[in-house]
Structures are given as structure tokens and as C-alpha cells.
mmCIF file with all atom_site columns, C-alpha atoms and ligand atoms in Angstrom:
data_model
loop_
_atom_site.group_PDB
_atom_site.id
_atom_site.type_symbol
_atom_site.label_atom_id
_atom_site.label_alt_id
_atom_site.label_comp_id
_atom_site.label_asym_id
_atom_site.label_entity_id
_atom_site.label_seq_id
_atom_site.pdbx_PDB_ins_code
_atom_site.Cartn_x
_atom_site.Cartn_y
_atom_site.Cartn_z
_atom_site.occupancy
_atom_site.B_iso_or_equiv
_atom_site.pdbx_formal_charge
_atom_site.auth_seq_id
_atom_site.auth_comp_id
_atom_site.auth_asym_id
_atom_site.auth_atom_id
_atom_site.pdbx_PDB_model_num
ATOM   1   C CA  . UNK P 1 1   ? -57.325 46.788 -3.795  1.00 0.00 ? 29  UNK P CA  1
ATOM   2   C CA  . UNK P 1 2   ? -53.914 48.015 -4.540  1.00 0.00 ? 30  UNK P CA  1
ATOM   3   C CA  . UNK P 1 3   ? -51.878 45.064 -5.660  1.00 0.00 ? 31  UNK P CA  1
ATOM   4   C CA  . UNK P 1 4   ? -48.209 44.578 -4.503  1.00 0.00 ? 32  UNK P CA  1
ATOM   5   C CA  . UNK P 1 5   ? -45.726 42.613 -6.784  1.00 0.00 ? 33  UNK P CA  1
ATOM   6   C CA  . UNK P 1 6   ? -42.533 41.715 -5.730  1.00 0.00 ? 34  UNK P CA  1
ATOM   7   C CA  . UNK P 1 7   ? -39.680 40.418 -7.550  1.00 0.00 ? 35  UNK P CA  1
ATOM   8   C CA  . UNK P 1 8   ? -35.833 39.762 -7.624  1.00 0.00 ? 36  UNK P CA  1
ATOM   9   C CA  . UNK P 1 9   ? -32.799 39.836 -9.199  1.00 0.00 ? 37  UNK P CA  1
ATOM   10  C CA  . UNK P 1 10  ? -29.196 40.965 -9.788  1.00 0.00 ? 38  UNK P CA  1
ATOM   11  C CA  . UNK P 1 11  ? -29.929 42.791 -13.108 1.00 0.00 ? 39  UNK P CA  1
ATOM   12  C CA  . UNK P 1 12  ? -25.850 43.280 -13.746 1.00 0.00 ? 40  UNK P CA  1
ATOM   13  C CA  . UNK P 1 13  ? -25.060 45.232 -16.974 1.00 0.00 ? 41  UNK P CA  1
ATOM   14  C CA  . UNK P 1 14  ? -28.999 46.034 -17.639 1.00 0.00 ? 42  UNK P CA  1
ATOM   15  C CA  . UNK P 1 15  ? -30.109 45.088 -20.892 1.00 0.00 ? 43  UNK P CA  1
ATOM   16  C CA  . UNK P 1 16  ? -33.618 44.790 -22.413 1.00 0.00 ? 44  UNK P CA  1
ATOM   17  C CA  . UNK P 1 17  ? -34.430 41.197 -21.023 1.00 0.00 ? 45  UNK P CA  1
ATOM   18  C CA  . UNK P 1 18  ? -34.727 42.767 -17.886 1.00 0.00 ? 46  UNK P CA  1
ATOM   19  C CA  . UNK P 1 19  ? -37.074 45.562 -18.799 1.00 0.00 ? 47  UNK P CA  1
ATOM   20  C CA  . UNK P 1 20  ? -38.980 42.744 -20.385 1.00 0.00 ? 48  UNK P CA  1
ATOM   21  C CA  . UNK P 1 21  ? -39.552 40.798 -17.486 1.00 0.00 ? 49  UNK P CA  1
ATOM   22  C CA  . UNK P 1 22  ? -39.988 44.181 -14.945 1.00 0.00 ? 50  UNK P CA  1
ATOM   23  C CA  . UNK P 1 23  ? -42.615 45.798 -17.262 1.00 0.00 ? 51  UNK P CA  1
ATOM   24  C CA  . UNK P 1 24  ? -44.312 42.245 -17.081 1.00 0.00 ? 52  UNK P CA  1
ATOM   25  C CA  . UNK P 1 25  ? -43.842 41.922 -13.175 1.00 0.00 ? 53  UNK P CA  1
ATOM   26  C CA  . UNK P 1 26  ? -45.450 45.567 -12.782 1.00 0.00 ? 54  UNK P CA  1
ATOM   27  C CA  . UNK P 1 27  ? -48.434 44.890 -15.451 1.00 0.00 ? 55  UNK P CA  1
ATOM   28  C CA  . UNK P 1 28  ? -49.630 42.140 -12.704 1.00 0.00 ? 56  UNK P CA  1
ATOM   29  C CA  . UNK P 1 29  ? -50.636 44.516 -9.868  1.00 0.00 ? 57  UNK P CA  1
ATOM   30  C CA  . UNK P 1 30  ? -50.189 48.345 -9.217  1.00 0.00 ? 58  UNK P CA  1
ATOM   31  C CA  . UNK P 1 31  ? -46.832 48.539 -7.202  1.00 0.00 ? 59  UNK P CA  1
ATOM   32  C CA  . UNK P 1 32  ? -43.667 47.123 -8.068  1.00 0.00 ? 60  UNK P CA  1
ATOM   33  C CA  . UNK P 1 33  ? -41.110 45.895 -5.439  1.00 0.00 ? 61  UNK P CA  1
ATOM   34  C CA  . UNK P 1 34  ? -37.610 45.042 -6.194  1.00 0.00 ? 62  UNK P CA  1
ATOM   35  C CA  . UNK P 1 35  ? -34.731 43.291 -4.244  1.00 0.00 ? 63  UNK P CA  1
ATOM   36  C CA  . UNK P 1 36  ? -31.590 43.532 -6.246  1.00 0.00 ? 64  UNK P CA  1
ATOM   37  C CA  . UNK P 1 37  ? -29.190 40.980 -5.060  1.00 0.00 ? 65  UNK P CA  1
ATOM   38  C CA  . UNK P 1 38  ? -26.414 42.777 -3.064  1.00 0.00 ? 66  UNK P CA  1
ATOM   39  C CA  . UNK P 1 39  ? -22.938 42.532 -4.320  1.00 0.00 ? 67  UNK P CA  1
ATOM   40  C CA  . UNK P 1 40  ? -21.512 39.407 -1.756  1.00 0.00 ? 68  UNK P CA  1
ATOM   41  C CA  . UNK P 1 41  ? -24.955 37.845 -2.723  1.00 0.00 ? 69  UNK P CA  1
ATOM   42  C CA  . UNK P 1 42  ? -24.208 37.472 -6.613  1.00 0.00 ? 70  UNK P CA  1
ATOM   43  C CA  . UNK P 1 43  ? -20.708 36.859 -5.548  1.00 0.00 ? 71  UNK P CA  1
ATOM   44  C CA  . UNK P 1 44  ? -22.096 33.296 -3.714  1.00 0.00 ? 72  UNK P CA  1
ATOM   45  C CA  . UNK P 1 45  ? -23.985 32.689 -6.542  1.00 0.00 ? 73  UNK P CA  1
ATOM   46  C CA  . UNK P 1 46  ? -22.139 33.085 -9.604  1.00 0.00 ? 74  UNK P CA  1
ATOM   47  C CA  . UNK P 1 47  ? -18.618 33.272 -8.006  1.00 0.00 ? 75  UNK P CA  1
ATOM   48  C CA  . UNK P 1 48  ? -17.467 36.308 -9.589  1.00 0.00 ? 76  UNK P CA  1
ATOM   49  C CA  . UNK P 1 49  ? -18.397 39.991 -8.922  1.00 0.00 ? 77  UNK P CA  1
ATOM   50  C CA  . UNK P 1 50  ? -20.981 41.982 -10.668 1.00 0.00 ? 78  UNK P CA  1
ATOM   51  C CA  . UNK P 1 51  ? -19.972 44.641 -13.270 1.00 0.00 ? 79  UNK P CA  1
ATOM   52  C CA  . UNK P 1 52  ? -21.891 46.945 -11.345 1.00 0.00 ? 80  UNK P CA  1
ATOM   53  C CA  . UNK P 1 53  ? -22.054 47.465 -8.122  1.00 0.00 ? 81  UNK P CA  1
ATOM   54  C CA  . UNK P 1 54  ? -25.159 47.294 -5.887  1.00 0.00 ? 82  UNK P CA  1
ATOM   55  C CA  . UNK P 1 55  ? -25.615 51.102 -5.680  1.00 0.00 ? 83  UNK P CA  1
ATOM   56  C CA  . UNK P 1 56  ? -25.287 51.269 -9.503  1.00 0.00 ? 84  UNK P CA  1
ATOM   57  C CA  . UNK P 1 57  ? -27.499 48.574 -9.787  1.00 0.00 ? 85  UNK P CA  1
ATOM   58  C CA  . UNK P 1 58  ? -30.266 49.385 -7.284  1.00 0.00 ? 86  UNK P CA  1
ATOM   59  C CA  . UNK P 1 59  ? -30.053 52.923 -9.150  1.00 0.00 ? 87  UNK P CA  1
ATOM   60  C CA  . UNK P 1 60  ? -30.737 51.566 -12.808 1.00 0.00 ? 88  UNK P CA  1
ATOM   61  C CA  . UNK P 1 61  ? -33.634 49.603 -11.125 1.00 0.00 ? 89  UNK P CA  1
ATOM   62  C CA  . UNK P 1 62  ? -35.063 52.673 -9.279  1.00 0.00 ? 90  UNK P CA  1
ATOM   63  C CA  . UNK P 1 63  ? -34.885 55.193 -11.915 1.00 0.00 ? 91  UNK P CA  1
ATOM   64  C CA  . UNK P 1 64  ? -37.482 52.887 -14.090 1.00 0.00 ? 92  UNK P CA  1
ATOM   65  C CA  . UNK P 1 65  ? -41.011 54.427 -14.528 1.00 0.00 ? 93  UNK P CA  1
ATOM   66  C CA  . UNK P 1 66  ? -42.431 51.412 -13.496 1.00 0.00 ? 94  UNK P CA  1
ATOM   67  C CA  . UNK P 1 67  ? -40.287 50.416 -10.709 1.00 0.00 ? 95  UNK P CA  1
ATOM   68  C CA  . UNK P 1 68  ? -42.108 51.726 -7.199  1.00 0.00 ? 96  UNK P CA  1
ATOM   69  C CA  . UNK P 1 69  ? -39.583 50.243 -3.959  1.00 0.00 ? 97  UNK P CA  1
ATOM   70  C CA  . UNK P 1 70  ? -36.623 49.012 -3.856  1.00 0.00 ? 98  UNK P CA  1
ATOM   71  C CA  . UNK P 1 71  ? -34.369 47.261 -1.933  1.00 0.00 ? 99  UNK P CA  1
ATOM   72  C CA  . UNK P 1 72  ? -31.040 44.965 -1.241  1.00 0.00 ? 100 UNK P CA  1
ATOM   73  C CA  . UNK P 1 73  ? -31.665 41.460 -1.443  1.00 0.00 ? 101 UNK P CA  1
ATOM   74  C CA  . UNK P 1 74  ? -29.106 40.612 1.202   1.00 0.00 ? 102 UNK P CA  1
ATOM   75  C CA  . UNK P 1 75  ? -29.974 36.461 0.965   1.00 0.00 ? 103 UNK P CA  1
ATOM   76  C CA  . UNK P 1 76  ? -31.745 34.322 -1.058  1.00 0.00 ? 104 UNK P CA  1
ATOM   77  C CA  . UNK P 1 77  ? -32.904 32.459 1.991   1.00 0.00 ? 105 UNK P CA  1
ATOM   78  C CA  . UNK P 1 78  ? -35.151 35.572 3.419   1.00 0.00 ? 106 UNK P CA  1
ATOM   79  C CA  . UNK P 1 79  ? -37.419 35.513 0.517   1.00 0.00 ? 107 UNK P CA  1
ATOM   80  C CA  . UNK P 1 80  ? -40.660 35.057 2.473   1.00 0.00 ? 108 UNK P CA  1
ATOM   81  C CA  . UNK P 1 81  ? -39.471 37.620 5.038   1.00 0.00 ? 109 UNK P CA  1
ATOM   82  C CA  . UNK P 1 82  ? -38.930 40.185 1.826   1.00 0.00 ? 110 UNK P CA  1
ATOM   83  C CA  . UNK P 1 83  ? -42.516 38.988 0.704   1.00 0.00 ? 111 UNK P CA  1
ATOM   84  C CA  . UNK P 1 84  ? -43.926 39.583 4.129   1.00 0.00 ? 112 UNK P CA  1
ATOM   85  C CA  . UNK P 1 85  ? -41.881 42.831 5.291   1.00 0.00 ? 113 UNK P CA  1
ATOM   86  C CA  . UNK P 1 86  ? -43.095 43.781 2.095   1.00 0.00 ? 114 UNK P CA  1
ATOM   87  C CA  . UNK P 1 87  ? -46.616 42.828 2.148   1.00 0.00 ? 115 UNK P CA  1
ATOM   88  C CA  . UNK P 1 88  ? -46.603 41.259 -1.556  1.00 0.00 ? 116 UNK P CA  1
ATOM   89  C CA  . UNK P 1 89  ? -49.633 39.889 -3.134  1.00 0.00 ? 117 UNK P CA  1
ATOM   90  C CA  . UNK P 1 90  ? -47.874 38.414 -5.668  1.00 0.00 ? 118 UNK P CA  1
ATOM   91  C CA  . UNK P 1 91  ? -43.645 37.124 -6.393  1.00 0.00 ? 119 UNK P CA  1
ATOM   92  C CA  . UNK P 1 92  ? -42.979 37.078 -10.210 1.00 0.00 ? 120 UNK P CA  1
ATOM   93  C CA  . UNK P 1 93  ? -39.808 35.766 -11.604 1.00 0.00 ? 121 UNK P CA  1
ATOM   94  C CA  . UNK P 1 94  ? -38.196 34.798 -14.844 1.00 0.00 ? 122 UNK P CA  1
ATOM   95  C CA  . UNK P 1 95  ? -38.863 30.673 -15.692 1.00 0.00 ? 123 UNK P CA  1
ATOM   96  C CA  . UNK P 1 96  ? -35.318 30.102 -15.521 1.00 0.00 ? 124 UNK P CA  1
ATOM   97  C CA  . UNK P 1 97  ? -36.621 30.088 -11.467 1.00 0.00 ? 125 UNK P CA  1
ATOM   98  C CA  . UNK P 1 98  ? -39.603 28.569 -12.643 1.00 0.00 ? 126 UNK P CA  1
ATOM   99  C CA  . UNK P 1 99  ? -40.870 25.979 -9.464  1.00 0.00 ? 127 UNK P CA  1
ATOM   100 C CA  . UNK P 1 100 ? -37.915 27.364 -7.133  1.00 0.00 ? 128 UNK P CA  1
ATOM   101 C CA  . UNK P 1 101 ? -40.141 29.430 -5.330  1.00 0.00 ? 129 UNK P CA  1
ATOM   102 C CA  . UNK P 1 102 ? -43.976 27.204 -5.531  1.00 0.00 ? 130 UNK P CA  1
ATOM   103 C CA  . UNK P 1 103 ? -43.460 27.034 -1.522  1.00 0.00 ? 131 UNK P CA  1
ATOM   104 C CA  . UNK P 1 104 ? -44.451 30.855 -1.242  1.00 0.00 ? 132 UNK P CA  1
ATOM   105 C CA  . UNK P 1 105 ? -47.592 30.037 -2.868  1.00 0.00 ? 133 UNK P CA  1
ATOM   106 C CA  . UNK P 1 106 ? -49.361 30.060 0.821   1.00 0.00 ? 134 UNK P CA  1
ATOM   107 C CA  . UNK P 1 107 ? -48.721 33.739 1.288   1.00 0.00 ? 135 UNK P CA  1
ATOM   108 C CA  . UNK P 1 108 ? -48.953 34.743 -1.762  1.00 0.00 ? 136 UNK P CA  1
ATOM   109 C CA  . UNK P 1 109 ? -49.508 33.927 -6.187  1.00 0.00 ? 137 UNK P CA  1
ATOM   110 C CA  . UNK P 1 110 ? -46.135 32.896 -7.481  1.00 0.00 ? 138 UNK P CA  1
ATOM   111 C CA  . UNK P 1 111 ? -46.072 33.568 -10.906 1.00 0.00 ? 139 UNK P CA  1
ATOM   112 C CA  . UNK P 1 112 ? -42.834 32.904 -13.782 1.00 0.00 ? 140 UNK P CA  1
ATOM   113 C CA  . UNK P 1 113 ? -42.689 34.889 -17.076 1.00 0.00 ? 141 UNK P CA  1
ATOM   114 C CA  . UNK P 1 114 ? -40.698 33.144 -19.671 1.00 0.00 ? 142 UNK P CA  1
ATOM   115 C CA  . UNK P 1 115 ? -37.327 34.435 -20.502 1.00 0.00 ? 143 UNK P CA  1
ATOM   116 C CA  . UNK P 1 116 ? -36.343 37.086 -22.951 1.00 0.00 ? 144 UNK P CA  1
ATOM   117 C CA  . UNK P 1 117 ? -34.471 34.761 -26.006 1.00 0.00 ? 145 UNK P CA  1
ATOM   118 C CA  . UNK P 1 118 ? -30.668 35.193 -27.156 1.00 0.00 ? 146 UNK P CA  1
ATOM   119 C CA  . UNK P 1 119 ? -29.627 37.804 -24.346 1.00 0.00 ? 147 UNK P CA  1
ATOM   120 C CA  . UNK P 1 120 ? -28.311 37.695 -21.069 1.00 0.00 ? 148 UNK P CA  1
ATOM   121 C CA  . UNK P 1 121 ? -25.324 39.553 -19.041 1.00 0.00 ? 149 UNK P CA  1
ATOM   122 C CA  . UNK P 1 122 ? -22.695 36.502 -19.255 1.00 0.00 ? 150 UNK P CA  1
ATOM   123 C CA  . UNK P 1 123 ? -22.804 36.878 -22.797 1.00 0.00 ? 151 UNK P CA  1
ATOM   124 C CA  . UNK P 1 124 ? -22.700 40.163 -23.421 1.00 0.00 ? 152 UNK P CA  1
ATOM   125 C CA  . UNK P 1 125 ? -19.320 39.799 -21.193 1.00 0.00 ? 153 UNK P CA  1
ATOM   126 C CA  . UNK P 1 126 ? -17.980 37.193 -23.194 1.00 0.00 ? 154 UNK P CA  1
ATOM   127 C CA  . UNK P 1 127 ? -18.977 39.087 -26.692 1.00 0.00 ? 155 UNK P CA  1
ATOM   128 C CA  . UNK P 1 128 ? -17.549 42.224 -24.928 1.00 0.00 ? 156 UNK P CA  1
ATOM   129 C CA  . UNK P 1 129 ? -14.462 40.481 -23.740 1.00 0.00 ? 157 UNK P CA  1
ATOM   130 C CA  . UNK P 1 130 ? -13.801 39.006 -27.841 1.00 0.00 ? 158 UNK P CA  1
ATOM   131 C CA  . UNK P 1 131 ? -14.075 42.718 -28.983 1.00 0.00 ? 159 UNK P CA  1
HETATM 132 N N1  . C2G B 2 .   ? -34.332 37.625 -17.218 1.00 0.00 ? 24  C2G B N1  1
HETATM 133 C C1  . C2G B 2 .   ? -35.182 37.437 -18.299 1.00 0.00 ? 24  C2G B C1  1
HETATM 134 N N2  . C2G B 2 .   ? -34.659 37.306 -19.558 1.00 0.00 ? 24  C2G B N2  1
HETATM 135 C C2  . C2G B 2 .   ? -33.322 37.371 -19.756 1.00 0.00 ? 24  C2G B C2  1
HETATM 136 C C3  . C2G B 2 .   ? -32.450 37.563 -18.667 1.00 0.00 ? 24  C2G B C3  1
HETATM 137 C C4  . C2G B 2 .   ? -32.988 37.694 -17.389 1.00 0.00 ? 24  C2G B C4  1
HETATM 138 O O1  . C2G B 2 .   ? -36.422 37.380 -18.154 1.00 0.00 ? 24  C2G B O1  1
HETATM 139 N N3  . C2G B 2 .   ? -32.851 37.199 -21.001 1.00 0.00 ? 24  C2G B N3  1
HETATM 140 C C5  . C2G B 2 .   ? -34.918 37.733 -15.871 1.00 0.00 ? 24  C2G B C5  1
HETATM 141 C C6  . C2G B 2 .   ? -34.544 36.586 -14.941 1.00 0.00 ? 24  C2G B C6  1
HETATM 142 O O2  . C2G B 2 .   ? -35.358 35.465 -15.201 1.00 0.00 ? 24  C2G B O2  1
HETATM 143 C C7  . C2G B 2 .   ? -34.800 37.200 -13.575 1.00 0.00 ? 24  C2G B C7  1
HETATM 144 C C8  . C2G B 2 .   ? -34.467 38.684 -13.824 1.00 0.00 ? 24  C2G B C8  1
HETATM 145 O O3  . C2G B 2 .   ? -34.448 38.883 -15.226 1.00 0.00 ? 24  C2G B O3  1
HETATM 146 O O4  . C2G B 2 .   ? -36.167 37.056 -13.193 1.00 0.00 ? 24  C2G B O4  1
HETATM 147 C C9  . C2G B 2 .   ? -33.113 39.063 -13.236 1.00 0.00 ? 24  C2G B C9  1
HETATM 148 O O5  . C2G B 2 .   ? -32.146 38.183 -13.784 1.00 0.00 ? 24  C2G B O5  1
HETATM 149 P P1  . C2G B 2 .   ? -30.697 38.112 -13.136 1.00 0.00 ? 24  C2G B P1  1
HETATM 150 O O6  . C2G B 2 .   ? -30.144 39.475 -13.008 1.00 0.00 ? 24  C2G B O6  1
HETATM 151 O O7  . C2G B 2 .   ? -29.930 37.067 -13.855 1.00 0.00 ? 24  C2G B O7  1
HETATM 152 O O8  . C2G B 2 .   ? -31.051 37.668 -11.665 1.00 0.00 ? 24  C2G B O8  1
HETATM 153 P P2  . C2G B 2 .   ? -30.602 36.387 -10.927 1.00 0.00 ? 24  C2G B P2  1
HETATM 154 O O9  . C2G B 2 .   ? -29.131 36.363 -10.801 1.00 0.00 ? 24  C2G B O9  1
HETATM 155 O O10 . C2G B 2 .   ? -31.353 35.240 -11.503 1.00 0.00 ? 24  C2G B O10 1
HETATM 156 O O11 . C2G B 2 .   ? -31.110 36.730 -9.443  1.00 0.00 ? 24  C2G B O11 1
HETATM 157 O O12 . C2G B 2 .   ? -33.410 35.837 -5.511  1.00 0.00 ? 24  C2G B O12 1
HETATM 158 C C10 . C2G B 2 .   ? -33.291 35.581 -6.863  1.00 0.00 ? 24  C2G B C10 1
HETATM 159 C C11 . C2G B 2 .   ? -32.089 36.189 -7.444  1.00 0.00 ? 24  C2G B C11 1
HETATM 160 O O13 . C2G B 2 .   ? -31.761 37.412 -6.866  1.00 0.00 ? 24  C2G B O13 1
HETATM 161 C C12 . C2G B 2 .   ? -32.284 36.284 -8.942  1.00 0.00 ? 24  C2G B C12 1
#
């Protein structure tokens, strides 16, 4: 059975923690899915815009070898109708999510991956900002 994997995430100024956790996410199953947050999404989360924009962004994501679909992950509310719309066998996030999402476990195997260490876009803003 071809396995669908579906994960999420803004993935602003892309740096290796996210290849990390997206080569992970795609060694699960045989198709990768990813919502990138849109640009008004990150904006409600984190209260600033992204570097990038979402084109840029959804781009990056797509151009990866192991990256199949993509998408715009419009709200963070609609993540069963992404997992559904989708059909996804399995959601995979980083731990810093880790139990957010154990209520999709009825439609599907929720799985976190722990964090790449020591690197993550805020501070490669504030290191680039001290430059
Ligand atoms: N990540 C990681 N290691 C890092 C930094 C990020 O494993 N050092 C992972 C996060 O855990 C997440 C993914 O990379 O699974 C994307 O991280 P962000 O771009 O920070 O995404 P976020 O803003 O958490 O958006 O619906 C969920 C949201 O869209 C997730």
C-alpha cells in the first residue's frame, strides 16, 4: 500500500532543521504532503511576517527531492480536513508540537520527531540582525 504522510509548517528562511525533520517525515511512508502555513497564518501565530513569502516558501518546499504535494495551510484549525482532503495515513511533526495533535490519532498515526538542536529561524534573525 502506498503510504501518505502529511505534515506542516511555515519553514521561513529554510535551514537544515527543516530538511531534518522532512527527510524524516518522507522516510515514514512513500508520499510526502506538505501544508506550508500561508503568510496571514504565521502572521497570527508569531505576530510578525515571514521573511519569505508563501510563494517563496511553498517553492523551497516543492523543489525538495523528497517533497511529493504541496499546499497552503490556510488555518491551523482545518488540520483534519488537510488530513482527510488529503487522504494521509500518517501526520508527522516536530516534538515542539509533540501531543498538540494526539486527537487525529482516529484517522490516522500521529507521529513527532524530535527537534534539530541549536538552530531555528528566530535566531538566525537575531544573529543576522547583530551582524
Ligand atoms: N523543526 C525542527 N527542528 C528545528 C526547527 C524546526 O524539527 N530546529 C521542525 C518543526 O518542529 C516543525 C517544522 O520543522 O515540524 C516546521 O517548523 P516551523 O517552520 O517553525 O513551523 P511552525 O511555525 O511550527 O508551523 O500547523 C502547524 C504549523 O504550520 C507549524
Amino acid at each position: 500500500m502506498n503510504k501518505r504522510v502529511i505534515t506542516f509548517g511555515t519553514f521561513d528562511v529554510f535551514h537544515v532543521g527543516h530538511i531534518n525533520i522532512l527527510e524524516r517525515c518522507a522516510s515514514l511512508g512513500d508520499t510526502l504532503i506538505v501544508g506550508v502555513s500561508s503568510d496571514a497564518l504565521n502572521f497570527s501565530k508569531k505576530n510578525r511576517d515571514p521573511i519569505y513569502d508563501q510563494e517563496s516558501r511553498l517553492k523551497i518546499i516543492q523543489s525538495l527531492r523528497f517533497v511529493d504535494e504541496v499546499f497552503i495551510e490556510k488555518s491551523l484549525e482545518k488540520k483534519r480536513e488537510y488530513i482527510e482532503f488529503f487522504k494521509a495515513d500518517i501526520l508527522a511533526m516536530g516534538d515542539d508540537w509533540e501531543g498538540r495533535f494526539d486527537q487525529f490519532n482516529d484517522i490516522c498515526e500521529v507521529v513527532y520527531f524530535p527537534r534539530t538542536p541549536s538552530i531555528s529561524t528566530t535566531e538566525i534573525i537575531e544573529i543576522v540582525k547583530q551582524i
